[in-house]
Coordinates of N, CA and C in Angstrom, one line a residue:
Chain A
A24 N -0.7 13.2 -13.2 CA -1.0 12.1 -12.4 C -0.2 10.8 -12.8
Q25 N 0.0 10.0 -11.9 CA 0.8 8.8 -12.2 C -0.1 7.5 -12.2
S26 N 0.4 6.5 -12.9 CA -0.4 5.2 -12.9 C 0.6 4.1 -12.9
V27 N 0.2 2.9 -12.5 CA 1.0 1.7 -12.4 C 0.3 0.6 -13.1
T28 N 0.9 -0.2 -13.9 CA 0.4 -1.3 -14.6 C 1.2 -2.6 -14.2
Q29 N 0.6 -3.5 -13.6 CA 1.2 -4.8 -13.3 C 0.7 -5.7 -14.4
L30 N 1.6 -6.2 -15.2 CA 1.3 -6.9 -16.5 C 0.7 -8.3 -16.3
D31 N 0.9 -8.9 -15.1 CA 0.4 -10.2 -14.9 C -0.4 -10.2 -13.7
S32 N -1.7 -10.7 -13.7 CA -2.5 -10.7 -12.5 C -2.2 -12.0 -11.7
Q33 N -1.8 -13.1 -12.4 CA -1.4 -14.3 -11.7 C -0.1 -14.9 -12.3
V34 N 0.8 -15.3 -11.4 CA 2.0 -16.0 -11.9 C 2.2 -17.3 -11.1
P35 N 1.9 -18.4 -11.7 CA 2.2 -19.7 -11.0 C 3.6 -20.2 -11.4
V36 N 4.4 -20.6 -10.4 CA 5.7 -21.2 -10.7 C 5.9 -22.4 -9.7
F37 N 6.9 -23.2 -10.1 CA 7.3 -24.3 -9.2 C 8.4 -23.8 -8.3
E38 N 8.4 -24.5 -7.1 CA 9.4 -24.2 -6.1 C 10.8 -24.3 -6.7
E39 N 11.7 -23.4 -6.3 CA 13.1 -23.3 -6.7 C 13.3 -22.7 -8.2
A40 N 12.2 -22.4 -8.8 CA 12.3 -21.8 -10.2 C 12.5 -20.3 -10.0
P41 N 13.1 -19.6 -11.0 CA 13.2 -18.2 -11.0 C 11.8 -17.5 -11.3
V42 N 11.6 -16.3 -10.9 CA 10.4 -15.6 -11.2 C 10.7 -14.1 -11.5
E43 N 9.8 -13.6 -12.3 CA 9.9 -12.1 -12.6 C 8.4 -11.6 -12.6
L44 N 8.2 -10.6 -11.8 CA 6.9 -9.9 -11.8 C 7.1 -8.6 -12.4
R45 N 6.2 -8.3 -13.4 CA 6.5 -7.1 -14.2 C 5.6 -5.9 -13.8
C46 N 6.3 -4.7 -13.8 CA 5.6 -3.5 -13.4 C 6.1 -2.4 -14.4
N47 N 5.1 -1.7 -15.0 CA 5.4 -0.5 -15.8 C 4.6 0.7 -15.1
Y48 N 5.2 1.8 -15.2 CA 4.5 3.0 -14.6 C 4.5 4.1 -15.6
S49 N 3.6 5.1 -15.4 CA 3.5 6.3 -16.2 C 3.4 7.5 -15.3
S50 N 4.3 8.5 -15.6 CA 4.2 9.7 -14.8 C 4.9 10.8 -15.6
S51 N 4.4 12.0 -15.4 CA 5.0 13.2 -16.1 C 6.1 13.8 -15.3
V52 N 6.3 13.3 -14.1 CA 7.4 13.8 -13.2 C 8.2 12.7 -12.7
S53 N 9.3 13.0 -12.0 CA 10.1 12.0 -11.4 C 9.4 11.2 -10.3
V54 N 9.7 10.0 -10.2 CA 9.0 9.1 -9.2 C 9.9 8.3 -8.4
Y55 N 9.4 7.9 -7.2 CA 10.1 6.8 -6.5 C 9.3 5.6 -6.7
L56 N 9.9 4.4 -6.6 CA 9.3 3.1 -6.9 C 9.4 2.1 -5.8
F57 N 8.4 1.3 -5.6 CA 8.3 0.4 -4.4 C 7.7 -0.9 -4.9
W58 N 8.1 -1.9 -4.2 CA 7.4 -3.2 -4.2 C 7.0 -3.6 -2.8
Y59 N 5.7 -3.9 -2.7 CA 5.2 -4.4 -1.4 C 4.6 -5.8 -1.6
V60 N 4.6 -6.6 -0.5 CA 4.1 -8.0 -0.5 C 2.9 -8.0 0.6
Q61 N 1.9 -8.7 0.2 CA 0.7 -8.9 1.1 C 0.4 -10.3 1.3
Y62 N 0.6 -10.9 2.5 CA 0.2 -12.2 2.8 C -1.2 -12.3 3.2
P63 N -1.9 -13.4 3.0 CA -3.3 -13.5 3.3 C -3.7 -12.9 4.7
N64 N -4.7 -12.1 4.7 CA -5.2 -11.5 6.0 C -4.2 -10.6 6.7
Q65 N -3.2 -10.1 6.0 CA -2.3 -9.2 6.6 C -2.2 -7.9 5.8
G66 N -1.5 -6.9 6.4 CA -1.2 -5.7 5.7 C -0.1 -5.8 4.8
L67 N 0.4 -4.7 4.3 CA 1.5 -4.7 3.3 C 2.8 -4.6 3.9
Q68 N 3.8 -5.3 3.4 CA 5.2 -5.2 3.9 C 6.1 -4.8 2.8
L69 N 7.0 -3.8 3.0 CA 7.9 -3.3 2.0 C 8.9 -4.3 1.7
L70 N 9.1 -4.7 0.4 CA 10.1 -5.5 -0.1 C 11.4 -4.8 -0.4
L71 N 11.2 -3.7 -1.2 CA 12.3 -2.9 -1.6 C 11.8 -1.6 -2.2
K72 N 12.7 -0.6 -2.3 CA 12.3 0.7 -2.9 C 13.5 1.3 -3.7
Y73 N 13.2 2.0 -4.7 CA 14.2 2.8 -5.5 C 13.9 4.3 -5.3
L74 N 14.9 5.0 -4.7 CA 14.8 6.4 -4.6 C 15.7 7.1 -5.5
S75 N 16.9 6.6 -5.6 CA 17.9 7.2 -6.5 C 19.2 6.3 -6.5
G76 N 20.1 6.6 -7.4 CA 21.4 5.9 -7.3 C 21.3 4.7 -8.2
S77 N 21.9 3.6 -7.8 CA 22.0 2.4 -8.5 C 20.6 1.9 -9.0
T78 N 20.5 1.5 -10.2 CA 19.2 1.1 -10.7 C 18.8 -0.3 -10.3
L79 N 19.8 -1.1 -9.8 CA 19.5 -2.4 -9.3 C 19.3 -2.3 -7.7
V80 N 18.2 -2.7 -7.3 CA 17.9 -2.6 -5.9 C 17.6 -3.9 -5.3
K81 N 18.3 -4.2 -4.1 CA 18.1 -5.5 -3.5 C 17.2 -5.3 -2.2
G82 N 16.3 -6.2 -2.0 CA 15.4 -6.1 -0.9 C 15.5 -7.3 0.0
I83 N 14.4 -7.5 0.8 CA 14.4 -8.6 1.7 C 14.0 -9.9 1.0
N84 N 14.2 -11.0 1.7 CA 13.8 -12.3 1.3 C 14.4 -12.7 -0.1
G85 N 15.5 -12.1 -0.5 CA 16.2 -12.5 -1.7 C 15.6 -11.8 -3.0
F86 N 14.7 -10.9 -2.9 CA 14.1 -10.2 -4.0 C 15.0 -9.1 -4.5
E87 N 15.0 -8.8 -5.7 CA 15.6 -7.6 -6.3 C 14.8 -7.0 -7.4
A88 N 15.0 -5.7 -7.7 CA 14.3 -5.1 -8.8 C 15.2 -4.2 -9.5
E89 N 14.9 -4.0 -10.8 CA 15.8 -3.1 -11.6 C 14.9 -2.0 -12.2
F90 N 15.3 -0.7 -12.0 CA 14.7 0.5 -12.5 C 15.2 0.7 -13.9
N91 N 14.3 0.8 -14.9 CA 14.6 1.1 -16.2 C 13.9 2.4 -16.6
K92 N 14.5 3.5 -16.6 CA 13.9 4.8 -16.9 C 13.4 4.9 -18.3
S93 N 14.1 4.4 -19.3 CA 13.7 4.5 -20.7 C 12.5 3.6 -21.0
Q94 N 12.4 2.5 -20.3 CA 11.2 1.7 -20.5 C 10.1 1.9 -19.4
T95 N 10.4 2.8 -18.5 CA 9.5 3.1 -17.4 C 9.0 1.8 -16.8
S96 N 10.0 1.0 -16.4 CA 9.7 -0.3 -15.8 C 10.4 -0.5 -14.5
F97 N 9.9 -1.4 -13.6 CA 10.5 -1.7 -12.4 C 10.1 -3.1 -12.0
H98 N 10.7 -4.1 -12.7 CA 10.4 -5.5 -12.6 C 11.0 -6.1 -11.4
L99 N 10.3 -7.0 -10.7 CA 10.8 -7.7 -9.5 C 11.2 -9.1 -9.9
R100 N 12.4 -9.5 -9.3 CA 12.9 -10.8 -9.6 C 13.4 -11.5 -8.4
K101 N 13.3 -12.9 -8.5 CA 13.9 -13.7 -7.5 C 14.5 -14.9 -8.2
P102 N 15.7 -15.3 -7.9 CA 16.3 -16.4 -8.7 C 15.8 -17.8 -8.3
S103 N 15.3 -17.9 -7.1 CA 14.8 -19.2 -6.7 C 13.7 -19.0 -5.6
V104 N 12.5 -19.4 -6.0 CA 11.4 -19.1 -5.0 C 11.1 -20.3 -4.1
H105 N 10.4 -19.9 -3.0 CA 10.0 -20.9 -2.0 C 8.5 -20.9 -1.9
I106 N 8.0 -22.0 -1.3 CA 6.5 -22.1 -1.1 C 6.1 -20.8 -0.3
S107 N 6.9 -20.4 0.7 CA 6.5 -19.3 1.5 C 6.4 -17.9 0.8
D108 N 6.9 -17.9 -0.4 CA 6.8 -16.6 -1.2 C 5.4 -16.5 -1.8
T109 N 4.5 -17.4 -1.7 CA 3.2 -17.3 -2.2 C 2.5 -16.2 -1.5
A110 N 2.0 -15.2 -2.3 CA 1.5 -14.0 -1.7 C 1.0 -13.1 -2.9
E111 N 0.4 -11.9 -2.6 CA 0.1 -10.9 -3.5 C 1.2 -9.9 -3.5
Y112 N 1.6 -9.4 -4.7 CA 2.7 -8.5 -4.8 C 2.2 -7.2 -5.5
F113 N 2.5 -6.1 -4.9 CA 2.1 -4.8 -5.4 C 3.2 -3.9 -5.7
C114 N 3.2 -3.3 -6.9 CA 4.1 -2.3 -7.3 C 3.5 -0.9 -7.0
A115 N 4.3 0.0 -6.6 CA 3.7 1.3 -6.3 C 4.7 2.4 -6.6
V116 N 4.2 3.6 -6.9 CA 5.0 4.8 -7.2 C 4.5 5.9 -6.4
S117 N 5.4 6.9 -6.1 CA 5.0 8.1 -5.5 C 5.9 9.2 -6.2
E118 N 5.2 10.4 -6.5 CA 5.9 11.5 -7.1 C 6.9 12.1 -6.2
V119 N 8.1 12.4 -6.7 CA 9.1 13.0 -5.8 C 8.7 14.2 -5.1
T120 N 7.8 15.0 -5.7 CA 7.3 16.3 -5.1 C 6.1 16.1 -4.2
S121 N 5.5 15.0 -4.2 CA 4.2 14.8 -3.4 C 4.4 14.0 -2.2
G122 N 5.6 13.8 -1.7 CA 5.7 13.1 -0.4 C 5.5 11.6 -0.6
S123 N 4.9 11.0 0.5 CA 4.8 9.6 0.5 C 3.5 9.0 0.1
R124 N 2.7 9.8 -0.6 CA 1.4 9.3 -1.2 C 1.7 8.3 -2.3
L125 N 1.2 7.0 -2.1 CA 1.5 5.9 -3.0 C 0.4 5.7 -3.9
T126 N 0.7 5.4 -5.2 CA -0.2 4.9 -6.2 C 0.2 3.5 -6.5
F127 N -0.8 2.5 -6.3 CA -0.5 1.1 -6.4 C -1.0 0.6 -7.7
G128 N -0.4 -0.5 -8.2 CA -0.9 -1.3 -9.3 C -2.0 -2.3 -8.7
E129 N -2.5 -3.1 -9.6 CA -3.6 -4.0 -9.3 C -3.2 -5.2 -8.5
G130 N -1.9 -5.5 -8.5 CA -1.4 -6.6 -7.8 C -1.1 -7.8 -8.7
T131 N -0.1 -8.6 -8.3 CA 0.1 -9.9 -9.0 C 0.1 -11.0 -7.9
Q132 N -0.7 -12.0 -8.1 CA -0.7 -13.1 -7.2 C 0.3 -14.1 -7.6
L133 N 1.4 -14.3 -6.8 CA 2.4 -15.3 -7.1 C 2.0 -16.6 -6.3
T134 N 1.9 -17.7 -7.0 CA 1.6 -18.9 -6.4 C 2.8 -19.9 -6.7
V135 N 3.5 -20.4 -5.6 CA 4.6 -21.3 -5.7 C 4.1 -22.7 -5.4
N136 N 4.2 -23.5 -6.4 CA 3.8 -24.9 -6.2 C 4.9 -25.9 -6.0
P137 N 4.7 -26.9 -5.2 CA 5.8 -27.9 -4.9 C 6.1 -28.7 -6.1
Chain B
E23 N 9.6 -1.8 20.4 CA 8.9 -0.9 19.4 C 7.7 -1.6 18.9
T24 N 6.5 -1.0 19.1 CA 5.3 -1.7 18.6 C 5.0 -1.3 17.1
G25 N 4.3 -2.1 16.4 CA 4.0 -1.8 15.0 C 2.7 -1.1 14.9
V26 N 2.2 -0.9 13.7 CA 1.0 -0.2 13.4 C -0.2 -1.2 13.8
T27 N -1.1 -0.7 14.6 CA -2.3 -1.5 14.9 C -3.5 -0.8 14.5
Q28 N -4.6 -1.6 14.1 CA -5.8 -1.1 13.7 C -7.0 -1.8 14.4
S29 N -8.0 -1.1 14.6 CA -9.2 -1.7 15.2 C -10.5 -1.1 14.6
P30 N -11.6 -1.9 14.6 CA -11.6 -3.3 14.8 C -11.0 -4.0 13.6
T31 N -10.9 -5.4 13.7 CA -10.3 -6.1 12.6 C -11.4 -6.4 11.5
H32 N -12.6 -6.5 11.9 CA -13.7 -6.7 11.0 C -14.9 -5.9 11.5
L33 N -15.8 -5.5 10.6 CA -16.9 -4.7 10.9 C -18.0 -4.9 9.8
I34 N -19.3 -5.0 10.3 CA -20.4 -5.1 9.4 C -21.3 -4.0 9.7
K35 N -21.7 -3.2 8.6 CA -22.6 -2.1 8.8 C -23.7 -2.2 7.7
T36 N -24.7 -1.4 7.8 CA -25.7 -1.3 6.8 C -25.7 0.0 6.1
R37 N -26.2 0.0 4.9 CA -26.2 1.3 4.0 C -26.7 2.4 4.8
G38 N -26.1 3.6 4.7 CA -26.6 4.8 5.4 C -26.0 5.0 6.7
Q39 N -25.4 4.0 7.3 CA -24.8 4.1 8.7 C -23.5 4.8 8.6
Q40 N -22.9 5.2 9.7 CA -21.6 5.8 9.8 C -20.6 4.8 10.5
V41 N -19.4 5.0 10.2 CA -18.4 4.1 10.8 C -17.1 4.8 11.1
T42 N -16.5 4.4 12.2 CA -15.2 5.0 12.6 C -14.1 3.9 12.8
L43 N -13.1 4.0 12.0 CA -12.0 3.1 12.1 C -10.8 3.7 12.8
R44 N -10.0 3.0 13.5 CA -8.9 3.5 14.3 C -7.6 2.9 14.0
C45 N -6.6 3.7 14.2 CA -5.2 3.3 13.8 C -4.2 3.9 14.9
S46 N -3.4 3.0 15.4 CA -2.4 3.4 16.3 C -1.0 3.4 15.5
S47 N -0.4 4.5 15.4 CA 0.9 4.6 14.6 C 2.0 3.9 15.3
Q48 N 3.0 3.5 14.5 CA 4.2 3.0 15.1 C 4.9 4.1 16.0
S49 N 5.5 3.7 17.0 CA 6.2 4.7 18.0 C 7.1 5.6 17.2
G50 N 7.0 6.9 17.5 CA 7.8 7.9 16.9 C 7.4 8.4 15.5
H51 N 6.3 7.8 15.0 CA 5.9 8.2 13.6 C 4.9 9.4 13.7
N52 N 5.1 10.4 12.9 CA 4.2 11.6 12.9 C 3.3 11.7 11.7
T53 N 3.4 10.8 10.8 CA 2.6 10.9 9.6 C 1.7 9.6 9.4
V54 N 0.5 9.8 9.1 CA -0.4 8.6 8.9 C -1.1 8.8 7.6
S55 N -1.2 7.7 6.8 CA -2.0 7.7 5.6 C -3.0 6.6 5.6
W56 N -4.1 6.8 5.0 CA -5.2 5.8 4.9 C -5.4 5.4 3.5
Y57 N -5.6 4.1 3.3 CA -5.9 3.5 1.9 C -7.1 2.6 2.0
Q58 N -7.8 2.6 0.8 CA -8.9 1.7 0.7 C -8.5 0.6 -0.3
Q59 N -8.7 -0.7 0.0 CA -8.4 -1.8 -0.9 C -9.6 -2.6 -1.1
A60 N -10.2 -2.4 -2.3 CA -11.4 -3.2 -2.7 C -10.9 -4.6 -3.0
L61 N -11.8 -5.6 -3.0 CA -11.4 -6.9 -3.2 C -10.8 -7.1 -4.6
G62 N -9.6 -7.7 -4.7 CA -9.0 -8.0 -5.9 C -8.3 -6.8 -6.6
Q63 N -8.2 -5.7 -5.8 CA -7.6 -4.5 -6.4 C -6.4 -4.0 -5.5
G64 N -5.6 -3.1 -6.0 CA -4.6 -2.5 -5.2 C -5.2 -1.4 -4.3
P65 N -4.4 -1.1 -3.3 CA -4.9 0.0 -2.4 C -5.0 1.3 -3.1
Q66 N -6.0 2.1 -2.7 CA -6.1 3.5 -3.2 C -6.0 4.5 -2.1
F67 N -5.2 5.5 -2.3 CA -4.9 6.6 -1.3 C -6.2 7.4 -1.0
I68 N -6.5 7.5 0.3 CA -7.7 8.3 0.7 C -7.2 9.7 1.2
F69 N -6.4 9.7 2.2 CA -5.7 10.9 2.6 C -4.6 10.7 3.6
Q70 N -3.8 11.7 3.9 CA -2.7 11.7 4.7 C -2.8 12.8 5.8
Y71 N -2.3 12.5 7.0 CA -2.2 13.5 8.0 C -0.8 13.6 8.5
Y72 N -0.3 14.8 8.7 CA 1.0 15.1 9.2 C 0.9 16.1 10.3
R73 N 1.3 15.6 11.5 CA 1.2 16.5 12.7 C -0.2 17.1 12.8
E74 N -1.2 16.3 12.7 CA -2.6 16.6 13.0 C -3.3 17.4 11.9
E75 N -2.6 17.7 10.8 CA -3.2 18.5 9.7 C -3.3 17.6 8.5
E76 N -4.4 17.7 7.7 CA -4.5 16.9 6.5 C -3.4 17.4 5.5
N77 N -2.7 16.5 4.9 CA -1.6 16.8 4.0 C -1.7 16.0 2.7
G78 N -2.8 16.1 2.1 CA -3.0 15.5 0.8 C -4.3 14.6 0.9
R79 N -5.0 14.6 -0.2 CA -6.2 13.8 -0.3 C -6.4 13.2 -1.7
G80 N -6.9 12.0 -1.7 CA -7.1 11.3 -3.0 C -8.5 11.6 -3.5
N81 N -8.9 10.8 -4.5 CA -10.2 11.1 -5.1 C -11.4 10.4 -4.3
F82 N -11.6 10.9 -3.2 CA -12.7 10.3 -2.3 C -13.6 11.5 -1.9
P83 N -14.9 11.2 -1.8 CA -15.9 12.3 -1.5 C -15.7 12.7 0.0
P84 N -16.3 13.9 0.3 CA -16.1 14.5 1.6 C -16.7 13.6 2.8
R85 N -17.6 12.6 2.4 CA -18.1 11.8 3.5 C -17.0 10.9 4.1
F86 N -15.8 10.9 3.5 CA -14.6 10.3 4.1 C -13.9 11.4 4.8
S87 N -13.7 11.3 6.1 CA -13.0 12.3 6.8 C -12.1 11.6 7.8
G88 N -11.1 12.4 8.3 CA -10.2 11.8 9.2 C -9.7 12.8 10.3
L89 N -9.0 12.2 11.3 CA -8.4 13.0 12.4 C -7.1 12.4 12.7
Q90 N -6.2 13.2 13.2 CA -5.0 12.7 13.8 C -4.8 13.4 15.1
F91 N -4.5 12.6 16.1 CA -4.5 13.1 17.5 C -3.0 13.5 17.9
P92 N -2.9 14.2 19.0 CA -1.5 14.6 19.4 C -0.6 13.4 19.7
N93 N -1.1 12.3 20.0 CA -0.2 11.1 20.2 C 0.0 10.4 18.8
Y94 N -0.5 11.0 17.7 CA -0.3 10.5 16.4 C -1.2 9.3 16.0
S95 N -2.1 8.9 16.9 CA -3.1 7.9 16.5 C -4.0 8.6 15.6
S96 N -4.9 7.8 14.9 CA -5.7 8.4 13.8 C -7.0 7.7 13.7
E97 N -8.0 8.4 13.2 CA -9.3 7.9 12.9 C -9.7 8.1 11.4
L98 N -10.4 7.2 10.9 CA -11.0 7.4 9.6 C -12.5 7.3 9.8
N99 N -13.3 8.3 9.4 CA -14.7 8.3 9.5 C -15.4 8.2 8.1
V100 N -16.4 7.4 8.0 CA -17.1 7.3 6.8 C -18.6 7.5 7.1
N101 N -19.2 8.5 6.5 CA -20.6 8.8 6.7 C -21.5 8.2 5.6
A102 N -22.7 8.0 5.8 CA -23.7 7.6 4.8 C -23.1 6.4 3.9
L103 N -22.8 5.4 4.6 CA -22.1 4.2 4.0 C -22.9 3.7 2.7
E104 N -22.1 3.4 1.7 CA -22.7 2.8 0.5 C -22.1 1.4 0.3
L105 N -22.8 0.6 -0.5 CA -22.3 -0.8 -0.7 C -20.9 -0.9 -1.2
D106 N -20.5 0.1 -2.1 CA -19.2 0.1 -2.6 C -18.1 0.5 -1.6
D107 N -18.5 0.9 -0.4 CA -17.5 1.2 0.6 C -16.9 -0.1 1.2
S108 N -17.5 -1.2 0.9 CA -17.0 -2.5 1.4 C -15.6 -2.7 0.9
A109 N -14.7 -2.9 1.8 CA -13.3 -3.0 1.4 C -12.4 -3.2 2.6
L110 N -11.1 -3.4 2.4 CA -10.1 -3.5 3.5 C -9.5 -2.1 3.6
Y111 N -9.6 -1.5 4.8 CA -9.0 -0.2 5.0 C -7.7 -0.3 5.7
L112 N -6.7 0.2 5.1 CA -5.3 0.1 5.6 C -4.8 1.5 6.1
C113 N -4.1 1.4 7.2 CA -3.5 2.6 7.8 C -2.0 2.4 7.6
A114 N -1.2 3.4 7.3 CA 0.2 3.3 7.2 C 0.8 4.5 8.0
S115 N 1.9 4.3 8.7 CA 2.5 5.4 9.4 C 4.0 5.5 9.0
S116 N 4.5 6.7 9.1 CA 5.9 6.9 8.8 C 6.4 8.1 9.6
S117 N 7.7 8.3 9.6 CA 8.3 9.4 10.3 C 8.8 10.4 9.3
G118 N 9.4 11.5 9.8 CA 10.0 12.5 8.9 C 9.1 13.7 8.6
T119 N 9.6 14.6 7.8 CA 8.9 15.8 7.5 C 7.9 15.6 6.4
S120 N 7.0 16.5 6.2 CA 6.0 16.4 5.1 C 6.8 16.4 3.8
G121 N 6.4 15.5 3.0 CA 7.0 15.4 1.6 C 8.2 14.5 1.6
S122 N 8.6 13.9 2.7 CA 9.8 13.0 2.7 C 9.4 11.7 2.3
Q123 N 10.4 10.8 2.0 CA 10.1 9.5 1.5 C 10.5 8.4 2.5
E124 N 10.2 8.7 3.8 CA 10.4 7.7 4.8 C 9.5 6.5 4.5
T125 N 10.0 5.3 4.8 CA 9.2 4.0 4.6 C 7.9 4.1 5.4
Q126 N 6.8 3.7 4.7 CA 5.5 3.6 5.3 C 5.4 2.2 5.9
Y127 N 4.9 2.1 7.1 CA 4.6 0.8 7.7 C 3.1 0.6 7.8
F128 N 2.6 -0.5 7.3 CA 1.2 -0.7 7.2 C 0.7 -1.6 8.3
G129 N -0.5 -1.3 8.8 CA -1.2 -2.1 9.7 C -1.9 -3.2 9.0
P130 N -2.5 -4.2 9.8 CA -3.2 -5.3 9.2 C -4.5 -5.0 8.5
G131 N -5.0 -3.8 8.8 CA -6.3 -3.4 8.1 C -7.5 -3.7 8.9
T132 N -8.6 -3.0 8.5 CA -9.9 -3.3 9.0 C -10.8 -3.7 7.8
R133 N -11.4 -4.8 7.9 CA -12.3 -5.3 6.8 C -13.7 -4.8 7.1
L134 N -14.2 -4.0 6.2 CA -15.6 -3.4 6.4 C -16.5 -4.0 5.3
L135 N -17.6 -4.5 5.8 CA -18.7 -5.0 4.9 C -19.9 -4.2 5.1
V136 N -20.4 -3.7 4.0 CA -21.6 -2.9 4.1 C -22.8 -3.6 3.4
L137 N -23.8 -3.9 4.1 CA -24.9 -4.7 3.6 C -26.1 -3.8 3.3

């Protein structure tokens, strides 16, 4: 079975500052990795995903993430955040052999202050 | 192309009652997954349906059951409701074959409160 740990439950930052949201995972088999964003009272929206190939993945809204197999991490970064990036961010994994069943972390609340 | 829709948006039930939540998949999608998101937590996988057959189940008791219809819409049924069933229930649809990694598109969810 796999698990996901998001190392920070809350991350406050100022507008235009860089941000990193940390995600570590545990699995005995190969996995795919995802970051989703959830705005208040809405469902989840996919930011980016790593399936294979280049370990640096670029997503929507200027976000990117880097897959580090040796450290079993998939940290999310953005060089300059906006007020509108305030939301809950979820890291998720799925086993390569089990289809699209996702295991999520507990989430990180990103709050961007003016 | 319409997105994933869920109904109702909010629901209040009492312990012991039964509830049915509905999901309309995105056009062309043949796979639907249901997740439970308790307050302050990440979503947890309940089960998945592919072409009307259950295709994987998470750690949820049998009183959580589902259906997928020929038009790929779906229902989540919960019997004998408990207080801990209070949560946001999310439906996600995707296309492709069983086991594929097509992107899942989530609906806005149904917020269930059990009193």
